[in-house]
């Protein structure tokens, strides 16, 4: 069965004024939908892959037949990354992970403080050259890391477990912020869904 476009987990205007409704509508209904359509079209040539979660394909691109590997990486990556991005945000951000959470303790351990983590994430994300994504992930050894990926590449393909993402393709912010990527990322911190990030962290560390 073909992959389906997950609905936005909130309304188009739910992240105003930080992310405007028009941007969110086009980003989800057009950009995300196009990655999905292109992925489904590519998988017509590999029907045995259609029922597998796209995340599983991204985790082991070498196992994907060469004829569709590039499409899975680019279109499948775009499909999965955007779903992950919507869920990384929400209208009622707590601003930081709950102080008593294991994630907060791990962030303090890895980055000295939440403020230092924010600085590092912001620097990696704003400073990423060209289109891409800024991430907080667990590396193969289970350590928290801040990094960026180009185009639609997924941390899953590097053996990492993503926890939080910020989209820095221009289509994510150009209507409201034009060339001011730093202003967009500064505003984006106000809509991070920390409960979701904590949930992902717990799931990843329990599994490990
Ligand atoms: Mn995007």
mmCIF file with all atom_site columns, C-alpha atoms and ligand atoms in Angstrom:
data_model
loop_
_atom_site.group_PDB
_atom_site.id
_atom_site.type_symbol
_atom_site.label_atom_id
_atom_site.label_alt_id
_atom_site.label_comp_id
_atom_site.label_asym_id
_atom_site.label_entity_id
_atom_site.label_seq_id
_atom_site.pdbx_PDB_ins_code
_atom_site.Cartn_x
_atom_site.Cartn_y
_atom_site.Cartn_z
_atom_site.occupancy
_atom_site.B_iso_or_equiv
_atom_site.pdbx_formal_charge
_atom_site.auth_seq_id
_atom_site.auth_comp_id
_atom_site.auth_asym_id
_atom_site.auth_atom_id
_atom_site.pdbx_PDB_model_num
ATOM   1   C  CA  . UNK A 1 1   ? 0.000  0.000  0.000  1.00 0.00 ? 1   UNK A CA  1
ATOM   2   C  CA  . UNK A 1 2   ? 1.191  3.490  -0.805 1.00 0.00 ? 2   UNK A CA  1
ATOM   3   C  CA  . UNK A 1 3   ? 2.388  5.756  1.999  1.00 0.00 ? 3   UNK A CA  1
ATOM   4   C  CA  . UNK A 1 4   ? -0.104 8.377  3.180  1.00 0.00 ? 4   UNK A CA  1
ATOM   5   C  CA  . UNK A 1 5   ? 0.420  12.022 4.105  1.00 0.00 ? 5   UNK A CA  1
ATOM   6   C  CA  . UNK A 1 6   ? -0.001 12.367 7.869  1.00 0.00 ? 6   UNK A CA  1
ATOM   7   C  CA  . UNK A 1 7   ? -2.161 15.369 8.778  1.00 0.00 ? 7   UNK A CA  1
ATOM   8   C  CA  . UNK A 1 8   ? -0.500 18.268 10.560 1.00 0.00 ? 8   UNK A CA  1
ATOM   9   C  CA  . UNK A 1 9   ? -0.877 17.552 14.301 1.00 0.00 ? 9   UNK A CA  1
ATOM   10  C  CA  . UNK A 1 10  ? -2.268 21.114 14.785 1.00 0.00 ? 10  UNK A CA  1
ATOM   11  C  CA  . UNK A 1 11  ? -3.925 23.876 12.771 1.00 0.00 ? 11  UNK A CA  1
ATOM   12  C  CA  . UNK A 1 12  ? -2.092 25.973 10.194 1.00 0.00 ? 12  UNK A CA  1
ATOM   13  C  CA  . UNK A 1 13  ? -2.195 29.003 12.498 1.00 0.00 ? 13  UNK A CA  1
ATOM   14  C  CA  . UNK A 1 14  ? -1.276 27.113 15.700 1.00 0.00 ? 14  UNK A CA  1
ATOM   15  C  CA  . UNK A 1 15  ? 2.377  28.182 15.640 1.00 0.00 ? 15  UNK A CA  1
ATOM   16  C  CA  . UNK A 1 16  ? 1.707  31.874 14.985 1.00 0.00 ? 16  UNK A CA  1
ATOM   17  C  CA  . UNK A 1 17  ? 3.385  34.298 15.276 1.00 0.00 ? 17  UNK A CA  1
ATOM   18  C  CA  . UNK A 1 18  ? 6.613  32.285 15.183 1.00 0.00 ? 18  UNK A CA  1
ATOM   19  C  CA  . UNK A 1 19  ? 5.738  30.260 12.106 1.00 0.00 ? 19  UNK A CA  1
ATOM   20  C  CA  . UNK A 1 20  ? 3.005  31.795 9.973  1.00 0.00 ? 20  UNK A CA  1
ATOM   21  C  CA  . UNK A 1 21  ? -0.072 29.928 8.764  1.00 0.00 ? 21  UNK A CA  1
ATOM   22  C  CA  . UNK A 1 22  ? 0.608  30.470 5.053  1.00 0.00 ? 22  UNK A CA  1
ATOM   23  C  CA  . UNK A 1 23  ? 4.103  28.980 5.333  1.00 0.00 ? 23  UNK A CA  1
ATOM   24  C  CA  . UNK A 1 24  ? 2.810  25.990 7.291  1.00 0.00 ? 24  UNK A CA  1
ATOM   25  C  CA  . UNK A 1 25  ? 0.001  25.364 4.808  1.00 0.00 ? 25  UNK A CA  1
ATOM   26  C  CA  . UNK A 1 26  ? 2.264  25.417 1.745  1.00 0.00 ? 26  UNK A CA  1
ATOM   27  C  CA  . UNK A 1 27  ? 5.006  23.529 3.531  1.00 0.00 ? 27  UNK A CA  1
ATOM   28  C  CA  . UNK A 1 28  ? 2.717  20.664 4.545  1.00 0.00 ? 28  UNK A CA  1
ATOM   29  C  CA  . UNK A 1 29  ? 0.158  20.555 1.725  1.00 0.00 ? 29  UNK A CA  1
ATOM   30  C  CA  . UNK A 1 30  ? 2.583  21.181 -1.149 1.00 0.00 ? 30  UNK A CA  1
ATOM   31  C  CA  . UNK A 1 31  ? 6.196  20.436 -0.180 1.00 0.00 ? 31  UNK A CA  1
ATOM   32  C  CA  . UNK A 1 32  ? 5.585  17.472 2.120  1.00 0.00 ? 32  UNK A CA  1
ATOM   33  C  CA  . UNK A 1 33  ? 2.882  16.123 -0.201 1.00 0.00 ? 33  UNK A CA  1
ATOM   34  C  CA  . UNK A 1 34  ? 5.284  16.287 -3.155 1.00 0.00 ? 34  UNK A CA  1
ATOM   35  C  CA  . UNK A 1 35  ? 7.964  14.246 -1.388 1.00 0.00 ? 35  UNK A CA  1
ATOM   36  C  CA  . UNK A 1 36  ? 5.280  11.691 -0.575 1.00 0.00 ? 36  UNK A CA  1
ATOM   37  C  CA  . UNK A 1 37  ? 3.992  11.559 -4.165 1.00 0.00 ? 37  UNK A CA  1
ATOM   38  C  CA  . UNK A 1 38  ? 7.503  11.160 -5.543 1.00 0.00 ? 38  UNK A CA  1
ATOM   39  C  CA  . UNK A 1 39  ? 8.318  8.433  -3.019 1.00 0.00 ? 39  UNK A CA  1
ATOM   40  C  CA  . UNK A 1 40  ? 5.171  6.477  -3.858 1.00 0.00 ? 40  UNK A CA  1
ATOM   41  C  CA  . UNK A 1 41  ? 5.873  6.817  -7.575 1.00 0.00 ? 41  UNK A CA  1
ATOM   42  C  CA  . UNK A 1 42  ? 9.432  5.559  -7.129 1.00 0.00 ? 42  UNK A CA  1
ATOM   43  C  CA  . UNK A 1 43  ? 8.293  2.594  -5.031 1.00 0.00 ? 43  UNK A CA  1
ATOM   44  C  CA  . UNK A 1 44  ? 6.008  1.429  -7.837 1.00 0.00 ? 44  UNK A CA  1
ATOM   45  C  CA  . UNK A 1 45  ? 9.218  -0.049 -9.228 1.00 0.00 ? 45  UNK A CA  1
ATOM   46  C  CA  . UNK A 1 46  ? 9.922  -1.851 -5.935 1.00 0.00 ? 46  UNK A CA  1
ATOM   47  C  CA  . UNK A 1 47  ? 6.532  -3.119 -4.667 1.00 0.00 ? 47  UNK A CA  1
ATOM   48  C  CA  . UNK A 1 48  ? 8.122  -5.288 -1.986 1.00 0.00 ? 48  UNK A CA  1
ATOM   49  C  CA  . UNK A 1 49  ? 9.370  -2.112 -0.267 1.00 0.00 ? 49  UNK A CA  1
ATOM   50  C  CA  . UNK A 1 50  ? 5.997  -0.355 -0.230 1.00 0.00 ? 50  UNK A CA  1
ATOM   51  C  CA  . UNK A 1 51  ? 4.812  -1.825 3.050  1.00 0.00 ? 51  UNK A CA  1
ATOM   52  C  CA  . UNK A 1 52  ? 8.027  -1.182 4.945  1.00 0.00 ? 52  UNK A CA  1
ATOM   53  C  CA  . UNK A 1 53  ? 8.244  1.930  7.128  1.00 0.00 ? 53  UNK A CA  1
ATOM   54  C  CA  . UNK A 1 54  ? 10.322 4.467  5.239  1.00 0.00 ? 54  UNK A CA  1
ATOM   55  C  CA  . UNK A 1 55  ? 12.468 4.874  8.365  1.00 0.00 ? 55  UNK A CA  1
ATOM   56  C  CA  . UNK A 1 56  ? 13.545 1.245  8.006  1.00 0.00 ? 56  UNK A CA  1
ATOM   57  C  CA  . UNK A 1 57  ? 14.621 1.869  4.415  1.00 0.00 ? 57  UNK A CA  1
ATOM   58  C  CA  . UNK A 1 58  ? 16.575 4.983  5.445  1.00 0.00 ? 58  UNK A CA  1
ATOM   59  C  CA  . UNK A 1 59  ? 18.353 3.041  8.193  1.00 0.00 ? 59  UNK A CA  1
ATOM   60  C  CA  . UNK A 1 60  ? 19.827 0.686  5.622  1.00 0.00 ? 60  UNK A CA  1
ATOM   61  C  CA  . UNK A 1 61  ? 20.059 2.412  2.254  1.00 0.00 ? 61  UNK A CA  1
ATOM   62  C  CA  . UNK A 1 62  ? 22.619 -0.119 1.066  1.00 0.00 ? 62  UNK A CA  1
ATOM   63  C  CA  . UNK A 1 63  ? 19.923 -2.795 1.206  1.00 0.00 ? 63  UNK A CA  1
ATOM   64  C  CA  . UNK A 1 64  ? 17.611 -0.758 -1.054 1.00 0.00 ? 64  UNK A CA  1
ATOM   65  C  CA  . UNK A 1 65  ? 17.865 -1.768 -4.724 1.00 0.00 ? 65  UNK A CA  1
ATOM   66  C  CA  . UNK A 1 66  ? 20.118 0.607  -6.616 1.00 0.00 ? 66  UNK A CA  1
ATOM   67  C  CA  . UNK A 1 67  ? 17.379 1.631  -9.042 1.00 0.00 ? 67  UNK A CA  1
ATOM   68  C  CA  . UNK A 1 68  ? 15.307 3.275  -6.295 1.00 0.00 ? 68  UNK A CA  1
ATOM   69  C  CA  . UNK A 1 69  ? 18.003 4.058  -3.710 1.00 0.00 ? 69  UNK A CA  1
ATOM   70  C  CA  . UNK A 1 70  ? 18.426 7.709  -4.692 1.00 0.00 ? 70  UNK A CA  1
ATOM   71  C  CA  . UNK A 1 71  ? 14.655 8.266  -4.646 1.00 0.00 ? 71  UNK A CA  1
ATOM   72  C  CA  . UNK A 1 72  ? 14.343 6.644  -1.218 1.00 0.00 ? 72  UNK A CA  1
ATOM   73  C  CA  . UNK A 1 73  ? 17.190 8.801  0.102  1.00 0.00 ? 73  UNK A CA  1
ATOM   74  C  CA  . UNK A 1 74  ? 15.843 12.079 -1.324 1.00 0.00 ? 74  UNK A CA  1
ATOM   75  C  CA  . UNK A 1 75  ? 12.053 11.631 -1.485 1.00 0.00 ? 75  UNK A CA  1
ATOM   76  C  CA  . UNK A 1 76  ? 11.781 9.131  1.362  1.00 0.00 ? 76  UNK A CA  1
ATOM   77  C  CA  . UNK A 1 77  ? 14.085 11.310 3.444  1.00 0.00 ? 77  UNK A CA  1
ATOM   78  C  CA  . UNK A 1 78  ? 11.956 14.351 2.643  1.00 0.00 ? 78  UNK A CA  1
ATOM   79  C  CA  . UNK A 1 79  ? 8.804  12.464 3.555  1.00 0.00 ? 79  UNK A CA  1
ATOM   80  C  CA  . UNK A 1 80  ? 10.166 11.162 6.888  1.00 0.00 ? 80  UNK A CA  1
ATOM   81  C  CA  . UNK A 1 81  ? 11.995 14.359 7.882  1.00 0.00 ? 81  UNK A CA  1
ATOM   82  C  CA  . UNK A 1 82  ? 8.894  16.507 7.467  1.00 0.00 ? 82  UNK A CA  1
ATOM   83  C  CA  . UNK A 1 83  ? 6.703  14.174 9.540  1.00 0.00 ? 83  UNK A CA  1
ATOM   84  C  CA  . UNK A 1 84  ? 9.411  14.323 12.222 1.00 0.00 ? 84  UNK A CA  1
ATOM   85  C  CA  . UNK A 1 85  ? 9.572  18.129 11.979 1.00 0.00 ? 85  UNK A CA  1
ATOM   86  C  CA  . UNK A 1 86  ? 5.793  18.634 12.453 1.00 0.00 ? 86  UNK A CA  1
ATOM   87  C  CA  . UNK A 1 87  ? 5.887  16.422 15.522 1.00 0.00 ? 87  UNK A CA  1
ATOM   88  C  CA  . UNK A 1 88  ? 8.902  18.291 16.889 1.00 0.00 ? 88  UNK A CA  1
ATOM   89  C  CA  . UNK A 1 89  ? 6.742  21.402 17.205 1.00 0.00 ? 89  UNK A CA  1
ATOM   90  C  CA  . UNK A 1 90  ? 3.528  22.377 18.934 1.00 0.00 ? 90  UNK A CA  1
ATOM   91  C  CA  . UNK A 1 91  ? 1.533  25.366 20.102 1.00 0.00 ? 91  UNK A CA  1
ATOM   92  C  CA  . UNK A 1 92  ? 2.177  24.919 23.824 1.00 0.00 ? 92  UNK A CA  1
ATOM   93  C  CA  . UNK A 1 93  ? 5.938  24.767 24.203 1.00 0.00 ? 93  UNK A CA  1
ATOM   94  C  CA  . UNK A 1 94  ? 7.386  24.557 27.696 1.00 0.00 ? 94  UNK A CA  1
ATOM   95  C  CA  . UNK A 1 95  ? 10.512 26.326 26.413 1.00 0.00 ? 95  UNK A CA  1
ATOM   96  C  CA  . UNK A 1 96  ? 12.834 23.629 27.723 1.00 0.00 ? 96  UNK A CA  1
ATOM   97  C  CA  . UNK A 1 97  ? 12.577 19.970 28.731 1.00 0.00 ? 97  UNK A CA  1
ATOM   98  C  CA  . UNK A 1 98  ? 11.094 19.483 32.195 1.00 0.00 ? 98  UNK A CA  1
ATOM   99  C  CA  . UNK A 1 99  ? 13.915 19.964 34.719 1.00 0.00 ? 99  UNK A CA  1
ATOM   100 C  CA  . UNK A 1 100 ? 13.241 16.588 36.336 1.00 0.00 ? 100 UNK A CA  1
ATOM   101 C  CA  . UNK A 1 101 ? 13.387 14.702 33.024 1.00 0.00 ? 101 UNK A CA  1
ATOM   102 C  CA  . UNK A 1 102 ? 16.193 12.326 32.079 1.00 0.00 ? 102 UNK A CA  1
ATOM   103 C  CA  . UNK A 1 103 ? 16.614 14.315 28.854 1.00 0.00 ? 103 UNK A CA  1
ATOM   104 C  CA  . UNK A 1 104 ? 17.300 17.544 30.759 1.00 0.00 ? 104 UNK A CA  1
ATOM   105 C  CA  . UNK A 1 105 ? 19.936 15.759 32.835 1.00 0.00 ? 105 UNK A CA  1
ATOM   106 C  CA  . UNK A 1 106 ? 21.551 14.289 29.719 1.00 0.00 ? 106 UNK A CA  1
ATOM   107 C  CA  . UNK A 1 107 ? 21.605 17.650 27.958 1.00 0.00 ? 107 UNK A CA  1
ATOM   108 C  CA  . UNK A 1 108 ? 23.323 19.208 30.960 1.00 0.00 ? 108 UNK A CA  1
ATOM   109 C  CA  . UNK A 1 109 ? 25.830 16.385 31.012 1.00 0.00 ? 109 UNK A CA  1
ATOM   110 C  CA  . UNK A 1 110 ? 26.591 16.518 27.282 1.00 0.00 ? 110 UNK A CA  1
ATOM   111 C  CA  . UNK A 1 111 ? 26.525 20.289 26.764 1.00 0.00 ? 111 UNK A CA  1
ATOM   112 C  CA  . UNK A 1 112 ? 27.157 21.671 30.304 1.00 0.00 ? 112 UNK A CA  1
ATOM   113 C  CA  . UNK A 1 113 ? 23.833 23.549 30.318 1.00 0.00 ? 113 UNK A CA  1
ATOM   114 C  CA  . UNK A 1 114 ? 20.611 23.964 28.366 1.00 0.00 ? 114 UNK A CA  1
ATOM   115 C  CA  . UNK A 1 115 ? 21.761 27.433 27.317 1.00 0.00 ? 115 UNK A CA  1
ATOM   116 C  CA  . UNK A 1 116 ? 24.993 26.034 25.874 1.00 0.00 ? 116 UNK A CA  1
ATOM   117 C  CA  . UNK A 1 117 ? 23.042 23.317 24.063 1.00 0.00 ? 117 UNK A CA  1
ATOM   118 C  CA  . UNK A 1 118 ? 20.787 25.968 22.527 1.00 0.00 ? 118 UNK A CA  1
ATOM   119 C  CA  . UNK A 1 119 ? 23.803 27.966 21.403 1.00 0.00 ? 119 UNK A CA  1
ATOM   120 C  CA  . UNK A 1 120 ? 25.400 24.927 19.776 1.00 0.00 ? 120 UNK A CA  1
ATOM   121 C  CA  . UNK A 1 121 ? 22.205 23.787 18.089 1.00 0.00 ? 121 UNK A CA  1
ATOM   122 C  CA  . UNK A 1 122 ? 21.533 27.305 16.838 1.00 0.00 ? 122 UNK A CA  1
ATOM   123 C  CA  . UNK A 1 123 ? 25.081 27.674 15.490 1.00 0.00 ? 123 UNK A CA  1
ATOM   124 C  CA  . UNK A 1 124 ? 24.947 24.325 13.660 1.00 0.00 ? 124 UNK A CA  1
ATOM   125 C  CA  . UNK A 1 125 ? 21.491 25.007 12.245 1.00 0.00 ? 125 UNK A CA  1
ATOM   126 C  CA  . UNK A 1 126 ? 21.858 28.661 11.247 1.00 0.00 ? 126 UNK A CA  1
ATOM   127 C  CA  . UNK A 1 127 ? 25.372 27.952 9.984  1.00 0.00 ? 127 UNK A CA  1
ATOM   128 C  CA  . UNK A 1 128 ? 24.412 24.964 7.833  1.00 0.00 ? 128 UNK A CA  1
ATOM   129 C  CA  . UNK A 1 129 ? 25.417 25.799 4.268  1.00 0.00 ? 129 UNK A CA  1
ATOM   130 C  CA  . UNK A 1 130 ? 22.515 25.542 1.836  1.00 0.00 ? 130 UNK A CA  1
ATOM   131 C  CA  . UNK A 1 131 ? 19.338 23.532 2.269  1.00 0.00 ? 131 UNK A CA  1
ATOM   132 C  CA  . UNK A 1 132 ? 19.218 21.051 5.115  1.00 0.00 ? 132 UNK A CA  1
ATOM   133 C  CA  . UNK A 1 133 ? 18.272 20.281 8.675  1.00 0.00 ? 133 UNK A CA  1
ATOM   134 C  CA  . UNK A 1 134 ? 19.627 20.907 12.191 1.00 0.00 ? 134 UNK A CA  1
ATOM   135 C  CA  . UNK A 1 135 ? 19.336 17.968 14.580 1.00 0.00 ? 135 UNK A CA  1
ATOM   136 C  CA  . UNK A 1 136 ? 19.691 16.797 18.156 1.00 0.00 ? 136 UNK A CA  1
ATOM   137 C  CA  . UNK A 1 137 ? 20.402 13.078 17.902 1.00 0.00 ? 137 UNK A CA  1
ATOM   138 C  CA  . UNK A 1 138 ? 21.864 10.152 19.763 1.00 0.00 ? 138 UNK A CA  1
ATOM   139 C  CA  . UNK A 1 139 ? 24.978 8.870  18.033 1.00 0.00 ? 139 UNK A CA  1
ATOM   140 C  CA  . UNK A 1 140 ? 25.835 5.199  17.638 1.00 0.00 ? 140 UNK A CA  1
ATOM   141 C  CA  . UNK A 1 141 ? 27.313 5.171  21.148 1.00 0.00 ? 141 UNK A CA  1
ATOM   142 C  CA  . UNK A 1 142 ? 24.196 6.712  22.680 1.00 0.00 ? 142 UNK A CA  1
ATOM   143 C  CA  . UNK A 1 143 ? 25.730 10.157 23.179 1.00 0.00 ? 143 UNK A CA  1
ATOM   144 C  CA  . UNK A 1 144 ? 23.712 13.300 22.543 1.00 0.00 ? 144 UNK A CA  1
ATOM   145 C  CA  . UNK A 1 145 ? 25.043 15.239 19.572 1.00 0.00 ? 145 UNK A CA  1
ATOM   146 C  CA  . UNK A 1 146 ? 24.130 18.367 17.659 1.00 0.00 ? 146 UNK A CA  1
ATOM   147 C  CA  . UNK A 1 147 ? 24.653 18.095 13.900 1.00 0.00 ? 147 UNK A CA  1
ATOM   148 C  CA  . UNK A 1 148 ? 23.192 19.024 10.538 1.00 0.00 ? 148 UNK A CA  1
ATOM   149 C  CA  . UNK A 1 149 ? 22.352 17.088 7.394  1.00 0.00 ? 149 UNK A CA  1
ATOM   150 C  CA  . UNK A 1 150 ? 22.263 18.316 3.796  1.00 0.00 ? 150 UNK A CA  1
ATOM   151 C  CA  . UNK A 1 151 ? 19.321 18.142 1.388  1.00 0.00 ? 151 UNK A CA  1
ATOM   152 C  CA  . UNK A 1 152 ? 16.930 15.468 2.715  1.00 0.00 ? 152 UNK A CA  1
ATOM   153 C  CA  . UNK A 1 153 ? 19.488 13.198 4.325  1.00 0.00 ? 153 UNK A CA  1
ATOM   154 C  CA  . UNK A 1 154 ? 18.312 11.495 7.508  1.00 0.00 ? 154 UNK A CA  1
ATOM   155 C  CA  . UNK A 1 155 ? 20.374 10.855 10.659 1.00 0.00 ? 155 UNK A CA  1
ATOM   156 C  CA  . UNK A 1 156 ? 18.944 7.314  10.467 1.00 0.00 ? 156 UNK A CA  1
ATOM   157 C  CA  . UNK A 1 157 ? 21.196 6.658  7.462  1.00 0.00 ? 157 UNK A CA  1
ATOM   158 C  CA  . UNK A 1 158 ? 24.241 7.499  9.631  1.00 0.00 ? 158 UNK A CA  1
ATOM   159 C  CA  . UNK A 1 159 ? 23.155 5.124  12.372 1.00 0.00 ? 159 UNK A CA  1
ATOM   160 C  CA  . UNK A 1 160 ? 21.961 7.983  14.582 1.00 0.00 ? 160 UNK A CA  1
ATOM   161 C  CA  . UNK A 1 161 ? 18.646 8.251  16.426 1.00 0.00 ? 161 UNK A CA  1
ATOM   162 C  CA  . UNK A 1 162 ? 17.075 11.679 15.832 1.00 0.00 ? 162 UNK A CA  1
ATOM   163 C  CA  . UNK A 1 163 ? 15.318 13.430 18.718 1.00 0.00 ? 163 UNK A CA  1
ATOM   164 C  CA  . UNK A 1 164 ? 14.649 16.985 17.494 1.00 0.00 ? 164 UNK A CA  1
ATOM   165 C  CA  . UNK A 1 165 ? 14.847 18.728 14.132 1.00 0.00 ? 165 UNK A CA  1
ATOM   166 C  CA  . UNK A 1 166 ? 14.679 22.207 12.631 1.00 0.00 ? 166 UNK A CA  1
ATOM   167 C  CA  . UNK A 1 167 ? 14.069 22.549 8.880  1.00 0.00 ? 167 UNK A CA  1
ATOM   168 C  CA  . UNK A 1 168 ? 16.341 25.194 7.346  1.00 0.00 ? 168 UNK A CA  1
ATOM   169 C  CA  . UNK A 1 169 ? 15.294 24.880 3.734  1.00 0.00 ? 169 UNK A CA  1
ATOM   170 C  CA  . UNK A 1 170 ? 14.263 28.371 2.627  1.00 0.00 ? 170 UNK A CA  1
ATOM   171 C  CA  . UNK A 1 171 ? 10.690 27.160 2.010  1.00 0.00 ? 171 UNK A CA  1
ATOM   172 C  CA  . UNK A 1 172 ? 10.408 26.702 5.801  1.00 0.00 ? 172 UNK A CA  1
ATOM   173 C  CA  . UNK A 1 173 ? 10.793 30.404 6.520  1.00 0.00 ? 173 UNK A CA  1
ATOM   174 C  CA  . UNK A 1 174 ? 11.155 32.578 3.415  1.00 0.00 ? 174 UNK A CA  1
ATOM   175 C  CA  . UNK A 1 175 ? 7.623  34.063 3.311  1.00 0.00 ? 175 UNK A CA  1
ATOM   176 C  CA  . UNK A 1 176 ? 7.954  35.529 6.801  1.00 0.00 ? 176 UNK A CA  1
ATOM   177 C  CA  . UNK A 1 177 ? 11.688 35.830 7.349  1.00 0.00 ? 177 UNK A CA  1
ATOM   178 C  CA  . UNK A 1 178 ? 13.105 36.069 3.798  1.00 0.00 ? 178 UNK A CA  1
ATOM   179 C  CA  . UNK A 1 179 ? 16.902 35.681 4.108  1.00 0.00 ? 179 UNK A CA  1
ATOM   180 C  CA  . UNK A 1 180 ? 16.897 35.999 7.920  1.00 0.00 ? 180 UNK A CA  1
ATOM   181 C  CA  . UNK A 1 181 ? 17.413 32.348 8.824  1.00 0.00 ? 181 UNK A CA  1
ATOM   182 C  CA  . UNK A 1 182 ? 18.762 33.297 12.259 1.00 0.00 ? 182 UNK A CA  1
ATOM   183 C  CA  . UNK A 1 183 ? 15.493 35.104 13.109 1.00 0.00 ? 183 UNK A CA  1
ATOM   184 C  CA  . UNK A 1 184 ? 13.482 32.042 12.055 1.00 0.00 ? 184 UNK A CA  1
ATOM   185 C  CA  . UNK A 1 185 ? 15.583 29.678 14.185 1.00 0.00 ? 185 UNK A CA  1
ATOM   186 C  CA  . UNK A 1 186 ? 15.360 32.063 17.163 1.00 0.00 ? 186 UNK A CA  1
ATOM   187 C  CA  . UNK A 1 187 ? 11.554 32.063 16.807 1.00 0.00 ? 187 UNK A CA  1
ATOM   188 C  CA  . UNK A 1 188 ? 11.428 28.287 16.232 1.00 0.00 ? 188 UNK A CA  1
ATOM   189 C  CA  . UNK A 1 189 ? 12.706 27.658 19.777 1.00 0.00 ? 189 UNK A CA  1
ATOM   190 C  CA  . UNK A 1 190 ? 9.354  29.016 21.006 1.00 0.00 ? 190 UNK A CA  1
ATOM   191 C  CA  . UNK A 1 191 ? 7.415  26.172 19.382 1.00 0.00 ? 191 UNK A CA  1
ATOM   192 C  CA  . UNK A 1 192 ? 9.555  23.134 20.225 1.00 0.00 ? 192 UNK A CA  1
ATOM   193 C  CA  . UNK A 1 193 ? 7.418  20.300 21.608 1.00 0.00 ? 193 UNK A CA  1
ATOM   194 C  CA  . UNK A 1 194 ? 9.696  19.195 24.444 1.00 0.00 ? 194 UNK A CA  1
ATOM   195 C  CA  . UNK A 1 195 ? 7.280  16.536 25.643 1.00 0.00 ? 195 UNK A CA  1
ATOM   196 C  CA  . UNK A 1 196 ? 7.668  14.833 22.274 1.00 0.00 ? 196 UNK A CA  1
ATOM   197 C  CA  . UNK A 1 197 ? 11.471 15.103 22.408 1.00 0.00 ? 197 UNK A CA  1
ATOM   198 C  CA  . UNK A 1 198 ? 11.438 13.549 25.889 1.00 0.00 ? 198 UNK A CA  1
ATOM   199 C  CA  . UNK A 1 199 ? 9.175  10.752 24.618 1.00 0.00 ? 199 UNK A CA  1
ATOM   200 C  CA  . UNK A 1 200 ? 11.615 10.008 21.775 1.00 0.00 ? 200 UNK A CA  1
ATOM   201 C  CA  . UNK A 1 201 ? 14.578 10.088 24.144 1.00 0.00 ? 201 UNK A CA  1
ATOM   202 C  CA  . UNK A 1 202 ? 12.932 7.627  26.525 1.00 0.00 ? 202 UNK A CA  1
ATOM   203 C  CA  . UNK A 1 203 ? 11.971 5.291  23.688 1.00 0.00 ? 203 UNK A CA  1
ATOM   204 C  CA  . UNK A 1 204 ? 15.516 5.379  22.293 1.00 0.00 ? 204 UNK A CA  1
ATOM   205 C  CA  . UNK A 1 205 ? 17.320 4.886  25.582 1.00 0.00 ? 205 UNK A CA  1
ATOM   206 C  CA  . UNK A 1 206 ? 14.951 2.141  26.733 1.00 0.00 ? 206 UNK A CA  1
ATOM   207 C  CA  . UNK A 1 207 ? 15.594 0.259  23.509 1.00 0.00 ? 207 UNK A CA  1
ATOM   208 C  CA  . UNK A 1 208 ? 19.343 0.723  23.840 1.00 0.00 ? 208 UNK A CA  1
HETATM 209 MN MN1 . LIG B 2 .   ? 10.785 21.523 4.410  1.00 0.00 ? 1   LIG B MN1 1
#
